[in-house]
């Protein structure tokens, strides 16, 4: 600890060392430079973008205050639909994803069909664009002639999201399970634990903790992809913005919808980043 | 027919040239001497037949050629391009002079883009499928159906304000998706303009029926179709003048009779 810091701790005023004065000067200088360059960039954007010949039209179409004020409450309302679909999809995805990961880890020869199924499942649903799955399942399965309410686009849209996302989530879980060293399995078995108990008490608790940050990212992606259900009927925020857009011939409602998404996803991504760096610190 | 059109157009051009006058469109189109017309991708019956506007077959294709001719342009000078609704309204340079794809003229839209004078007044019609197709054409009975509509059309406010359905309507991207939802039994009924509804019921959706239409005076938003142009487009006065001329001469009514003749005989929806 430097002499001056020690003095400050004891509440005494000691003269700052030459080294500290030098470091302070450097710090002030870099703060000034960072501030000035940031201000310059912002000033350039604020000054230059409106100088573009089409700016007035873009501003009228995308940043129209009147349209924003008129449509924002309706957008917020429609966003509740997104939150609801998200809320019931997420737990289903976690359960099915974990199930598929366990299938892929099945070691007994008798369970080999399960391994094949798990592999095929993840291949298919990771390989298809989400929107395609939503379309095919959302219109295709009800088309088989299911009676109401079993042909609801909410049910089959959710099924499409759950199928796609649990394939991704399963792969992350599997990565977590495989990251637990095999010696732990061996040790658990030498203590007399069954395969099942080894998985339950030794492997899974560690595996799940390790993959939480990665799963947090999947959660954020799911939150955004709920908007894809609008293609099969539900009027959630993206469709609602599209309705306003076409009635008013103005794109501002999309900007409003983007802001609402960001208000949820930015804090969530920050939290995911925090979890990742916390984990990195614990490991190092 | 085409030969006749070309000769007429040539004569017209020659006359104006001889008279020393200039055609109205000169210097106002994106390609000099050509009229670039946009339509949908795909373009639907009966507005454009077989998704092939160049043939001049179908109501909107025929109107476009009639307007071009009236403006003094030959049939070869009409160039077709395709746009989505979003491309039509986005700011920036456009790749069309006029865009004709059943755009309803509304005051709100008019603030962002220009519309020509209306070339067609559309009645809104209810298409119902399965058991719902025997629903009486009365607002009270229609209210309890599960509704759908294309989200990018004026059918949506119409549906919400006039019918006031008891359950939240489902909204789709285009006619094809509404059709798929009807076939999957996810919606009982949907609102379309009358010619589209008649086509879908006759050709596309099995076991469906156009159960009624809304009289044009009932609606707060009269559904009149106009050609969409970029805000402040100088061509608007020429297009409006041409539309006025073909309305006056009865040519527009003839085109309507030729392509949209089956639109009568659908019952009106009662309060």
JSON list of C-alpha atoms in Angstrom, two decimals, chain B residues 19-98:
[
{"chain": "B", "resi": 19, "resn": "UNK", "atom": "CA", "xyz": [-50.22, 20.64, -82.03]},
{"chain": "B", "resi": 20, "resn": "UNK", "atom": "CA", "xyz": [-46.89, 21.58, -80.47]},
{"chain": "B", "resi": 21, "resn": "UNK", "atom": "CA", "xyz": [-48.18, 20.71, -76.99]},
{"chain": "B", "resi": 22, "resn": "UNK", "atom": "CA", "xyz": [-46.51, 18.47, -74.45]},
{"chain": "B", "resi": 23, "resn": "UNK", "atom": "CA", "xyz": [-48.09, 15.43, -72.89]},
{"chain": "B", "resi": 24, "resn": "UNK", "atom": "CA", "xyz": [-48.77, 15.94, -69.20]},
{"chain": "B", "resi": 25, "resn": "UNK", "atom": "CA", "xyz": [-46.47, 13.16, -68.05]},
{"chain": "B", "resi": 26, "resn": "UNK", "atom": "CA", "xyz": [-43.34, 14.46, -69.77]},
{"chain": "B", "resi": 27, "resn": "UNK", "atom": "CA", "xyz": [-40.46, 14.97, -67.37]},
{"chain": "B", "resi": 28, "resn": "UNK", "atom": "CA", "xyz": [-42.46, 13.55, -64.46]},
{"chain": "B", "resi": 29, "resn": "UNK", "atom": "CA", "xyz": [-41.94, 9.80, -64.78]},
{"chain": "B", "resi": 30, "resn": "UNK", "atom": "CA", "xyz": [-38.87, 7.99, -63.44]},
{"chain": "B", "resi": 31, "resn": "UNK", "atom": "CA", "xyz": [-37.98, 6.78, -66.96]},
{"chain": "B", "resi": 32, "resn": "UNK", "atom": "CA", "xyz": [-38.71, 9.35, -69.63]},
{"chain": "B", "resi": 33, "resn": "UNK", "atom": "CA", "xyz": [-41.48, 8.22, -71.97]},
{"chain": "B", "resi": 34, "resn": "UNK", "atom": "CA", "xyz": [-42.37, 5.20, -69.84]},
{"chain": "B", "resi": 35, "resn": "UNK", "atom": "CA", "xyz": [-44.91, 4.72, -67.07]},
{"chain": "B", "resi": 36, "resn": "UNK", "atom": "CA", "xyz": [-43.63, 2.37, -64.39]},
{"chain": "B", "resi": 37, "resn": "UNK", "atom": "CA", "xyz": [-46.52, 0.69, -62.59]},
{"chain": "B", "resi": 38, "resn": "UNK", "atom": "CA", "xyz": [-46.07, -1.43, -59.47]},
{"chain": "B", "resi": 39, "resn": "UNK", "atom": "CA", "xyz": [-48.32, -4.24, -58.35]},
{"chain": "B", "resi": 40, "resn": "UNK", "atom": "CA", "xyz": [-48.18, -6.89, -55.65]},
{"chain": "B", "resi": 41, "resn": "UNK", "atom": "CA", "xyz": [-46.02, -9.98, -55.55]},
{"chain": "B", "resi": 42, "resn": "UNK", "atom": "CA", "xyz": [-47.96, -12.11, -56.23]},
{"chain": "B", "resi": 43, "resn": "UNK", "atom": "CA", "xyz": [-50.81, -10.11, -57.72]},
{"chain": "B", "resi": 44, "resn": "UNK", "atom": "CA", "xyz": [-54.19, -11.71, -57.04]},
{"chain": "B", "resi": 45, "resn": "UNK", "atom": "CA", "xyz": [-57.24, -12.54, -59.13]},
{"chain": "B", "resi": 46, "resn": "UNK", "atom": "CA", "xyz": [-59.44, -10.75, -60.18]},
{"chain": "B", "resi": 47, "resn": "UNK", "atom": "CA", "xyz": [-57.23, -7.68, -59.92]},
{"chain": "B", "resi": 48, "resn": "UNK", "atom": "CA", "xyz": [-54.52, -9.21, -62.11]},
{"chain": "B", "resi": 49, "resn": "UNK", "atom": "CA", "xyz": [-55.10, -12.50, -63.92]},
{"chain": "B", "resi": 50, "resn": "UNK", "atom": "CA", "xyz": [-52.52, -15.28, -63.60]},
{"chain": "B", "resi": 51, "resn": "UNK", "atom": "CA", "xyz": [-50.11, -12.94, -61.82]},
{"chain": "B", "resi": 52, "resn": "UNK", "atom": "CA", "xyz": [-49.28, -11.52, -65.26]},
{"chain": "B", "resi": 53, "resn": "UNK", "atom": "CA", "xyz": [-50.10, -7.80, -65.45]},
{"chain": "B", "resi": 54, "resn": "UNK", "atom": "CA", "xyz": [-48.39, -7.40, -68.85]},
{"chain": "B", "resi": 55, "resn": "UNK", "atom": "CA", "xyz": [-51.34, -9.17, -70.41]},
{"chain": "B", "resi": 56, "resn": "UNK", "atom": "CA", "xyz": [-53.66, -6.32, -69.41]},
{"chain": "B", "resi": 57, "resn": "UNK", "atom": "CA", "xyz": [-56.04, -8.99, -68.11]},
{"chain": "B", "resi": 58, "resn": "UNK", "atom": "CA", "xyz": [-57.68, -8.40, -64.74]},
{"chain": "B", "resi": 59, "resn": "UNK", "atom": "CA", "xyz": [-59.28, -5.26, -63.38]},
{"chain": "B", "resi": 60, "resn": "UNK", "atom": "CA", "xyz": [-56.23, -3.37, -62.11]},
{"chain": "B", "resi": 61, "resn": "UNK", "atom": "CA", "xyz": [-54.04, -4.35, -65.06]},
{"chain": "B", "resi": 62, "resn": "UNK", "atom": "CA", "xyz": [-56.73, -3.10, -67.43]},
{"chain": "B", "resi": 63, "resn": "UNK", "atom": "CA", "xyz": [-57.14, 0.16, -65.47]},
{"chain": "B", "resi": 64, "resn": "UNK", "atom": "CA", "xyz": [-53.39, 0.75, -65.58]},
{"chain": "B", "resi": 65, "resn": "UNK", "atom": "CA", "xyz": [-53.29, 0.36, -69.36]},
{"chain": "B", "resi": 66, "resn": "UNK", "atom": "CA", "xyz": [-56.39, 2.53, -69.80]},
{"chain": "B", "resi": 67, "resn": "UNK", "atom": "CA", "xyz": [-54.87, 5.30, -67.67]},
{"chain": "B", "resi": 68, "resn": "UNK", "atom": "CA", "xyz": [-51.57, 5.07, -69.55]},
{"chain": "B", "resi": 69, "resn": "UNK", "atom": "CA", "xyz": [-53.35, 5.29, -72.85]},
{"chain": "B", "resi": 70, "resn": "UNK", "atom": "CA", "xyz": [-55.38, 8.27, -71.70]},
{"chain": "B", "resi": 71, "resn": "UNK", "atom": "CA", "xyz": [-52.12, 9.96, -70.67]},
{"chain": "B", "resi": 72, "resn": "UNK", "atom": "CA", "xyz": [-50.79, 9.43, -74.18]},
{"chain": "B", "resi": 73, "resn": "UNK", "atom": "CA", "xyz": [-48.55, 6.43, -73.56]},
{"chain": "B", "resi": 74, "resn": "UNK", "atom": "CA", "xyz": [-48.54, 3.33, -75.73]},
{"chain": "B", "resi": 75, "resn": "UNK", "atom": "CA", "xyz": [-49.03, -0.11, -74.20]},
{"chain": "B", "resi": 76, "resn": "UNK", "atom": "CA", "xyz": [-45.32, -0.94, -74.67]},
{"chain": "B", "resi": 77, "resn": "UNK", "atom": "CA", "xyz": [-44.44, 2.11, -72.59]},
{"chain": "B", "resi": 78, "resn": "UNK", "atom": "CA", "xyz": [-46.04, 0.60, -69.50]},
{"chain": "B", "resi": 79, "resn": "UNK", "atom": "CA", "xyz": [-43.36, -1.11, -67.40]},
{"chain": "B", "resi": 80, "resn": "UNK", "atom": "CA", "xyz": [-44.42, -3.38, -64.55]},
{"chain": "B", "resi": 81, "resn": "UNK", "atom": "CA", "xyz": [-42.52, -3.84, -61.29]},
{"chain": "B", "resi": 82, "resn": "UNK", "atom": "CA", "xyz": [-43.43, -5.58, -58.02]},
{"chain": "B", "resi": 83, "resn": "UNK", "atom": "CA", "xyz": [-43.46, -4.08, -54.55]},
{"chain": "B", "resi": 84, "resn": "UNK", "atom": "CA", "xyz": [-44.65, -4.99, -51.09]},
{"chain": "B", "resi": 85, "resn": "UNK", "atom": "CA", "xyz": [-46.74, -2.56, -49.07]},
{"chain": "B", "resi": 86, "resn": "UNK", "atom": "CA", "xyz": [-43.66, -1.58, -47.06]},
{"chain": "B", "resi": 87, "resn": "UNK", "atom": "CA", "xyz": [-41.63, -0.79, -50.15]},
{"chain": "B", "resi": 88, "resn": "UNK", "atom": "CA", "xyz": [-44.48, 1.40, -51.33]},
{"chain": "B", "resi": 89, "resn": "UNK", "atom": "CA", "xyz": [-44.51, 3.57, -48.22]},
{"chain": "B", "resi": 90, "resn": "UNK", "atom": "CA", "xyz": [-40.86, 3.65, -47.19]},
{"chain": "B", "resi": 91, "resn": "UNK", "atom": "CA", "xyz": [-39.03, 6.96, -47.54]},
{"chain": "B", "resi": 92, "resn": "UNK", "atom": "CA", "xyz": [-36.48, 7.36, -50.30]},
{"chain": "B", "resi": 93, "resn": "UNK", "atom": "CA", "xyz": [-36.38, 6.84, -54.05]},
{"chain": "B", "resi": 94, "resn": "UNK", "atom": "CA", "xyz": [-39.18, 4.71, -55.49]},
{"chain": "B", "resi": 95, "resn": "UNK", "atom": "CA", "xyz": [-38.89, 2.29, -58.38]},
{"chain": "B", "resi": 96, "resn": "UNK", "atom": "CA", "xyz": [-42.42, 3.03, -59.59]},
{"chain": "B", "resi": 97, "resn": "UNK", "atom": "CA", "xyz": [-44.46, 5.98, -60.82]},
{"chain": "B", "resi": 98, "resn": "UNK", "atom": "CA", "xyz": [-47.75, 4.60, -59.57]}
]
